[in-house]
Coordinates of C-alpha atoms and ligand atoms in Angstrom, one line a residue:
M1 CA 9.2 54.9 13.1
M2 CA 10.2 56.6 9.8
P3 CA 11.9 54.2 7.4
A4 CA 15.6 54.8 7.6
D5 CA 17.8 54.9 4.5
T6 CA 18.5 51.6 2.8
Q7 CA 19.9 50.7 -0.6
P8 CA 17.3 50.6 -3.4
R9 CA 16.2 47.1 -4.5
T10 CA 15.1 46.4 -8.1
V11 CA 12.7 43.8 -9.4
R12 CA 12.5 43.4 -13.2
V13 CA 9.1 42.7 -14.7
D14 CA 10.2 40.5 -17.6
L15 CA 7.9 41.3 -20.5
A16 CA 10.3 41.4 -23.4
D17 CA 9.9 44.8 -25.1
R18 CA 7.4 45.9 -22.4
G19 CA 9.6 44.9 -19.5
Y20 CA 10.5 47.4 -16.8
D21 CA 12.1 47.9 -13.4
V22 CA 10.3 48.3 -10.1
V23 CA 12.7 50.1 -7.8
I24 CA 12.1 50.1 -4.1
G25 CA 13.8 52.4 -1.6
P26 CA 13.8 55.8 0.1
G27 CA 14.1 59.1 -1.8
L28 CA 13.5 57.7 -5.3
L29 CA 11.1 60.4 -6.5
E30 CA 14.0 62.8 -6.8
T31 CA 15.9 60.3 -9.0
L32 CA 13.3 60.2 -11.8
P33 CA 15.2 62.5 -14.2
Q34 CA 18.4 60.4 -14.1
R35 CA 16.3 57.2 -14.4
L36 CA 14.5 58.6 -17.5
D37 CA 17.9 59.5 -19.0
A38 CA 19.2 56.0 -18.3
M39 CA 16.1 54.7 -20.1
V40 CA 16.9 57.0 -23.1
M41 CA 13.7 58.9 -22.4
R42 CA 14.4 62.6 -22.7
P43 CA 11.0 64.2 -22.9
R44 CA 10.4 67.9 -23.4
A45 CA 7.5 67.6 -20.9
A46 CA 6.0 65.3 -18.3
F47 CA 2.6 65.4 -16.6
I48 CA 2.0 64.5 -13.0
V49 CA -1.3 63.1 -11.9
A50 CA -1.2 63.2 -8.1
D51 CA -3.4 62.4 -5.2
A52 CA -4.2 65.6 -3.3
N53 CA -2.9 64.0 -0.1
V54 CA 0.6 63.6 -1.4
A55 CA 1.6 67.2 -2.2
D56 CA 5.0 66.7 -0.7
A57 CA 5.9 63.7 -2.8
S58 CA 4.5 65.4 -5.9
G59 CA 6.4 68.6 -5.2
R60 CA 9.7 66.6 -4.7
C61 CA 9.2 64.9 -8.1
R62 CA 8.1 68.1 -9.9
E63 CA 11.2 70.0 -8.6
S64 CA 13.6 67.4 -9.7
L65 CA 12.1 67.2 -13.2
E66 CA 12.1 70.9 -13.6
R67 CA 15.7 71.2 -12.4
S68 CA 16.6 68.9 -15.2
G69 CA 14.9 71.1 -17.8
I70 CA 11.6 69.1 -18.2
A71 CA 8.4 71.2 -18.3
V72 CA 5.9 69.8 -15.8
G73 CA 2.1 70.0 -15.8
V74 CA 0.3 68.8 -12.7
T75 CA -3.3 67.8 -11.9
T76 CA -4.4 66.7 -8.4
I77 CA -7.3 64.3 -7.8
H78 CA -9.3 63.4 -4.8
A79 CA -8.9 59.6 -4.7
T80 CA -12.2 58.0 -3.7
E81 CA -14.0 55.0 -5.2
P82 CA -16.9 57.1 -6.5
G83 CA -14.4 59.6 -7.9
K84 CA -12.6 56.9 -9.8
S85 CA -14.9 57.6 -12.6
I86 CA -15.1 58.3 -16.3
A87 CA -15.7 62.0 -15.4
T88 CA -12.4 62.2 -13.5
L89 CA -10.7 60.4 -16.4
A90 CA -12.1 63.0 -18.8
E91 CA -10.8 65.8 -16.6
I92 CA -7.3 64.3 -16.6
L93 CA -7.4 63.8 -20.4
R94 CA -8.4 67.4 -20.8
S95 CA -5.5 68.6 -18.6
L96 CA -3.1 66.5 -20.7
G97 CA -4.5 68.1 -23.8
E98 CA -4.3 71.6 -22.3
A99 CA -0.7 71.0 -21.3
R100 CA 0.0 69.9 -24.9
I101 CA 1.5 66.6 -23.8
E102 CA 2.7 64.8 -26.9
R103 CA 3.4 61.1 -27.7
G104 CA 6.5 59.9 -25.9
E105 CA 5.9 62.3 -23.0
P106 CA 5.1 60.5 -19.8
V107 CA 2.3 60.7 -17.3
V108 CA 3.7 60.3 -13.8
A109 CA 1.1 58.9 -11.4
I110 CA 1.8 59.7 -7.8
G111 CA -0.5 58.3 -5.1
G112 CA -2.4 55.1 -4.1
G113 CA -4.1 52.6 -6.3
I114 CA -6.9 54.8 -7.4
T115 CA -4.5 57.5 -8.7
G116 CA -2.3 54.9 -10.4
D117 CA -5.3 53.2 -12.1
L118 CA -6.7 56.5 -13.3
G119 CA -3.4 58.0 -14.3
G120 CA -2.4 54.8 -16.1
F121 CA -5.8 54.6 -17.9
A122 CA -5.4 58.2 -19.1
A123 CA -1.9 57.4 -20.3
A124 CA -3.2 54.3 -22.1
V125 CA -5.8 56.2 -24.1
Y126 CA -4.5 59.7 -24.5
R127 CA -3.2 60.1 -28.1
R128 CA -3.6 56.3 -28.3
G129 CA -1.0 55.8 -25.6
V130 CA 1.8 57.7 -23.8
P131 CA 4.2 56.2 -21.3
V132 CA 3.3 56.1 -17.6
I133 CA 5.6 56.1 -14.7
Q134 CA 3.9 54.6 -11.6
C135 CA 5.0 56.2 -8.3
P136 CA 2.9 54.4 -5.6
T137 CA 2.8 56.1 -2.2
T138 CA 0.8 53.5 -0.3
L139 CA 1.9 50.0 0.7
L140 CA -1.0 48.5 -1.1
A141 CA -0.2 50.2 -4.4
M142 CA 3.5 49.4 -4.1
V143 CA 2.9 45.7 -3.8
D144 CA -0.1 45.3 -6.1
A145 CA -1.7 48.0 -8.3
S146 CA 1.4 49.7 -9.5
V147 CA 2.9 46.5 -10.9
G148 CA 1.4 44.6 -13.9
G149 CA -0.2 47.3 -16.0
K150 CA -3.9 47.0 -15.0
T151 CA -5.5 50.4 -15.3
G152 CA -9.1 51.5 -15.1
A153 CA -12.1 53.3 -13.6
N154 CA -15.3 52.3 -11.9
L155 CA -18.6 52.5 -13.6
A156 CA -21.9 53.3 -11.9
I157 CA -24.6 51.0 -13.3
G158 CA -28.0 51.7 -11.7
D159 CA -27.3 52.3 -8.0
T160 CA -24.2 49.9 -8.0
L161 CA -20.7 51.0 -8.5
Q162 CA -19.0 48.3 -10.6
K163 CA -15.3 48.4 -9.6
N164 CA -12.7 48.6 -12.5
M165 CA -15.4 47.8 -15.0
V166 CA -13.6 49.8 -17.7
G167 CA -9.8 49.9 -18.3
A168 CA -6.9 48.8 -20.3
F169 CA -3.7 46.9 -19.9
H170 CA -0.9 49.5 -20.1
Q171 CA 2.4 48.5 -18.6
P172 CA 4.4 51.3 -16.9
S173 CA 7.8 52.2 -18.2
L174 CA 9.1 52.3 -14.6
V175 CA 7.8 51.9 -11.1
L176 CA 9.3 54.0 -8.3
A177 CA 8.2 52.8 -4.9
D178 CA 9.7 55.6 -2.8
T179 CA 9.4 54.1 0.8
R180 CA 9.9 57.6 2.3
T181 CA 6.2 58.2 1.4
L182 CA 5.2 55.5 3.8
G183 CA 6.4 57.6 6.7
T184 CA 3.2 59.6 6.6
L185 CA 0.8 56.8 5.7
P186 CA -1.9 56.5 8.3
D187 CA -1.6 53.3 10.4
R188 CA -5.0 52.0 9.2
E189 CA -3.9 52.3 5.5
F190 CA -0.5 50.8 6.2
K191 CA -2.2 47.7 7.8
A192 CA -4.6 47.5 4.9
G193 CA -1.6 47.1 2.5
L194 CA -0.5 44.1 4.5
A195 CA -3.6 42.2 3.3
E196 CA -2.2 42.1 -0.3
C197 CA 1.2 41.1 1.1
L198 CA -0.5 38.2 3.0
K199 CA -2.3 37.3 -0.2
H200 CA 1.0 37.0 -2.1
A201 CA 2.4 34.9 0.8
L202 CA -0.6 32.6 0.7
L203 CA 0.1 32.0 -3.0
G204 CA 3.9 31.6 -2.7
G205 CA 3.8 27.9 -3.2
C206 CA 2.5 28.4 -6.8
L207 CA 6.0 29.5 -7.7
G208 CA 7.7 27.1 -5.3
D209 CA 8.2 29.6 -2.5
T210 CA 6.6 27.9 0.5
D211 CA 8.7 30.0 2.9
H212 CA 7.0 33.3 2.0
L213 CA 4.0 32.8 4.5
G214 CA 6.4 31.8 7.3
W215 CA 8.5 34.9 6.7
F216 CA 5.4 37.0 6.7
E217 CA 4.2 35.6 10.0
S218 CA 7.6 35.8 11.7
N219 CA 8.2 39.4 10.6
T220 CA 4.8 41.0 11.2
E221 CA 5.9 42.9 14.4
R222 CA 9.0 44.4 12.7
V223 CA 6.9 45.4 9.7
L224 CA 4.3 47.0 12.0
R225 CA 7.1 49.0 13.7
R226 CA 7.9 50.1 10.1
E227 CA 11.5 49.0 10.5
A228 CA 13.1 50.0 7.2
D229 CA 14.8 46.7 6.2
A230 CA 11.7 44.6 7.1
V231 CA 9.4 46.9 5.1
A232 CA 11.7 46.9 2.1
E233 CA 12.1 43.1 2.3
L234 CA 8.3 42.7 2.5
I235 CA 7.7 44.9 -0.5
H236 CA 10.5 43.3 -2.4
R237 CA 9.1 39.7 -1.8
S238 CA 5.6 40.8 -2.7
V239 CA 6.7 42.6 -5.9
A240 CA 9.0 39.8 -6.9
F241 CA 6.1 37.3 -6.6
K242 CA 3.7 39.5 -8.5
A243 CA 6.2 40.4 -11.2
A244 CA 6.8 36.7 -11.8
V245 CA 3.1 35.9 -12.1
V246 CA 2.5 38.9 -14.5
A247 CA 5.5 37.9 -16.6
G248 CA 3.9 34.4 -17.1
D249 CA 0.4 35.6 -17.9
E250 CA 0.4 39.3 -18.7
F251 CA -3.2 39.4 -19.9
E252 CA -4.8 37.0 -17.4
L253 CA -5.6 34.3 -20.0
A254 CA -4.0 31.3 -18.4
E255 CA -6.3 30.4 -15.6
D256 CA -7.4 27.1 -17.1
T257 CA -4.1 26.0 -18.5
P258 CA -2.6 23.2 -16.4
G259 CA 1.0 23.9 -15.3
R260 CA 0.8 27.6 -15.7
V261 CA 0.4 30.1 -12.8
G262 CA -2.4 32.2 -14.1
R263 CA -2.7 35.9 -13.1
A264 CA -6.3 35.2 -12.1
L265 CA -4.9 33.5 -9.0
L266 CA -4.0 37.0 -7.8
N267 CA -7.8 37.5 -7.3
L268 CA -7.7 35.3 -4.2
G269 CA -10.2 36.8 -1.8
H270 CA -11.1 39.5 -4.3
T271 CA -14.6 38.3 -5.4
F272 CA -15.7 38.3 -1.8
A273 CA -13.9 41.7 -1.2
H274 CA -15.5 43.4 -4.2
A275 CA -19.0 42.2 -3.0
M276 CA -18.4 43.9 0.3
E277 CA -17.0 47.0 -1.3
T278 CA -20.1 47.3 -3.5
L279 CA -22.3 47.4 -0.4
K280 CA -22.8 50.8 1.2
G281 CA -23.1 49.5 4.8
A282 CA -20.2 47.1 5.4
S283 CA -17.6 48.0 7.9
P284 CA -14.9 46.3 10.0
A285 CA -16.6 44.9 13.1
G286 CA -15.9 47.1 16.1
R287 CA -15.6 50.3 14.1
P288 CA -18.3 52.9 13.7
A289 CA -20.9 51.9 11.1
D290 CA -20.0 54.9 9.0
S291 CA -16.5 53.6 8.6
P292 CA -16.5 51.8 5.2
L293 CA -14.1 49.0 4.6
L294 CA -10.8 50.0 3.0
H295 CA -9.9 47.8 0.0
G296 CA -7.2 46.0 1.9
E297 CA -9.5 45.3 4.8
A298 CA -12.1 43.9 2.4
V299 CA -9.3 41.7 0.9
A300 CA -8.3 40.6 4.4
L301 CA -11.8 39.4 5.1
G302 CA -12.1 37.9 1.6
L303 CA -9.0 35.8 2.2
L304 CA -10.7 34.3 5.3
C305 CA -13.9 33.7 3.3
A306 CA -12.0 32.0 0.6
A307 CA -10.2 29.7 3.0
E308 CA -13.4 28.7 4.8
T309 CA -15.1 28.1 1.4
S310 CA -12.2 25.9 0.3
A311 CA -12.4 24.0 3.6
A312 CA -16.2 23.5 3.2
L313 CA -15.5 22.1 -0.3
G314 CA -12.9 19.7 1.1
L315 CA -10.1 21.3 -0.9
I316 CA -8.0 22.2 2.1
D317 CA -7.9 21.3 5.7
R318 CA -9.7 23.4 8.3
G319 CA -6.5 24.8 9.8
L320 CA -5.9 27.4 7.1
G321 CA -8.8 29.7 8.1
P322 CA -7.7 30.0 11.8
R323 CA -4.1 30.5 10.6
I324 CA -5.1 33.4 8.3
A325 CA -7.3 34.8 11.1
R326 CA -4.2 34.8 13.5
A327 CA -2.1 36.5 10.8
L328 CA -4.8 39.1 10.3
E329 CA -5.1 39.8 14.0
A330 CA -1.3 40.1 14.3
C331 CA -1.5 42.8 11.5
G332 CA -4.3 44.6 13.3
L333 CA -6.6 43.7 10.4
P334 CA -10.3 42.8 10.8
T335 CA -11.5 39.2 10.9
R336 CA -15.2 40.1 11.0
A337 CA -17.4 42.5 9.1
A338 CA -20.5 44.3 10.4
G339 CA -23.4 45.4 8.2
L340 CA -23.4 42.4 5.8
P341 CA -26.8 41.5 4.3
D342 CA -28.1 37.9 4.0
A343 CA -26.3 35.3 2.0
M344 CA -28.6 35.5 -1.1
R345 CA -27.8 39.2 -1.5
L346 CA -24.1 38.6 -1.0
L347 CA -24.2 35.8 -3.6
S348 CA -25.9 38.0 -6.1
L349 CA -23.3 40.7 -5.5
M350 CA -20.6 38.2 -6.2
G351 CA -22.3 37.3 -9.4
A352 CA -22.1 40.9 -10.4
D353 CA -18.3 40.8 -10.1
K354 CA -16.6 41.2 -13.5
K355 CA -14.8 37.9 -12.9
T356 CA -17.9 35.9 -13.5
S357 CA -18.0 34.3 -16.9
G358 CA -21.0 33.0 -18.8
G359 CA -23.1 33.7 -15.7
R360 CA -21.0 31.2 -13.7
L361 CA -19.3 32.2 -10.5
R362 CA -15.5 31.7 -10.7
L363 CA -13.8 31.7 -7.3
V364 CA -10.1 31.5 -6.6
L365 CA -9.7 29.2 -3.6
P366 CA -6.6 28.2 -1.6
T367 CA -5.3 24.7 -2.0
P368 CA -2.5 22.9 0.0
G369 CA 1.1 24.1 0.2
C370 CA 0.3 27.8 -0.4
T371 CA -1.2 27.2 -3.8
A372 CA -4.7 28.1 -5.2
R373 CA -7.0 27.2 -8.1
V374 CA -10.0 28.6 -9.9
V375 CA -13.2 26.8 -8.9
V376 CA -16.2 27.3 -11.3
S377 CA -19.7 27.3 -9.8
P378 CA -18.8 26.2 -6.3
E379 CA -21.6 24.8 -4.2
V380 CA -23.6 27.6 -2.8
S381 CA -23.6 26.1 0.8
A382 CA -19.7 26.3 0.7
V383 CA -19.7 29.9 -0.3
E384 CA -22.3 30.6 2.4
A385 CA -19.9 28.9 4.9
G386 CA -17.2 31.3 3.7
W387 CA -19.4 34.3 4.4
A388 CA -20.6 33.0 7.8
A389 CA -16.9 32.9 9.0
I390 CA -16.6 36.7 8.9
K391 CA -20.1 37.8 9.9
G392 CA -19.9 40.1 12.9
A393 CA -22.2 42.3 14.9
Ligands
LIG1 N1 -4.5 42.9 -8.7 C1 -4.4 41.7 -9.5 C2 -3.7 41.8 -10.8 O1 -3.0 42.8 -11.0 O2 -3.7 41.0 -11.6

């Protein structure tokens, strides 16, 4: 079902002079000129960096900007992990230069997380920084990548693609999550976005919201039917959670500070996920072997690995893993991966993740009451138990 019209909802990311609104609702791309005006941004020109798959969304945005007298340059990119490269970044930067984009004139990134990360990175470094407006068009990017200012590109080192190995913190000036764009999002990608929503629900207790997981579980069917109010509520809850975490630890420095909810906790499941994404042969069990895991699918599996690792370390009871598995099944997300190598190789891939420090593995693991903590150098046998939980044929 196409999302029906609902009133926009706004979440403020409270970062003093770098604070901004995340607006969620249908048909928002057309409202960009008025929103720029309200922010006292009256640029001569703007530059759209768009995923080639979202020509309609990009066209709607371009027309509205041009109607209000703003000159618009556009570049389209093919959003793939290998293409999320320094070479693509250089192409975007060249296009910005050719369009004579000046300081104060925004980059408008329209697409999923790859487009947002690359467009944001280009904005962070072009002329030492121009504003970026993030316009996520996937559920995953709406609830995660577009909020919080992380930008970047992958780096190929040897035969391994190191994800997000280079980048910058560059907060957007505005995020427009136009839910109309979800109407054409393929089912598999929509479901992949639910994994990041589930991750936020599993962390809700860190900010005192222990109802978030229950809400997620009770509303999965409505969300899967893409009922407008359920989808908007899901995005709103997820963004509000992420915004609060980012506001408390913008630069991910607080992980070891007692009493503070560190941004590092948002990496729950991600060290496992990045190891799987680094592999060439991993796929969701039951799908063709040449069907690589989407990022959200890898996160879904990573959440399960993290829960089982935590249970093996005695940090949480054994019920959480099966509860996560039931939630994933209800979302149509995988609970098993095919094509995983042996545990030693997986452990070495986890060690290659950029979240290791001083050669020590740092894992975010769930703890009771929908909370989590960073565990440094967890016992190898516990991590192996985590991997064993998702190994499929
Ligand atoms: N995706 C995790 C973060 O933004 O910190």
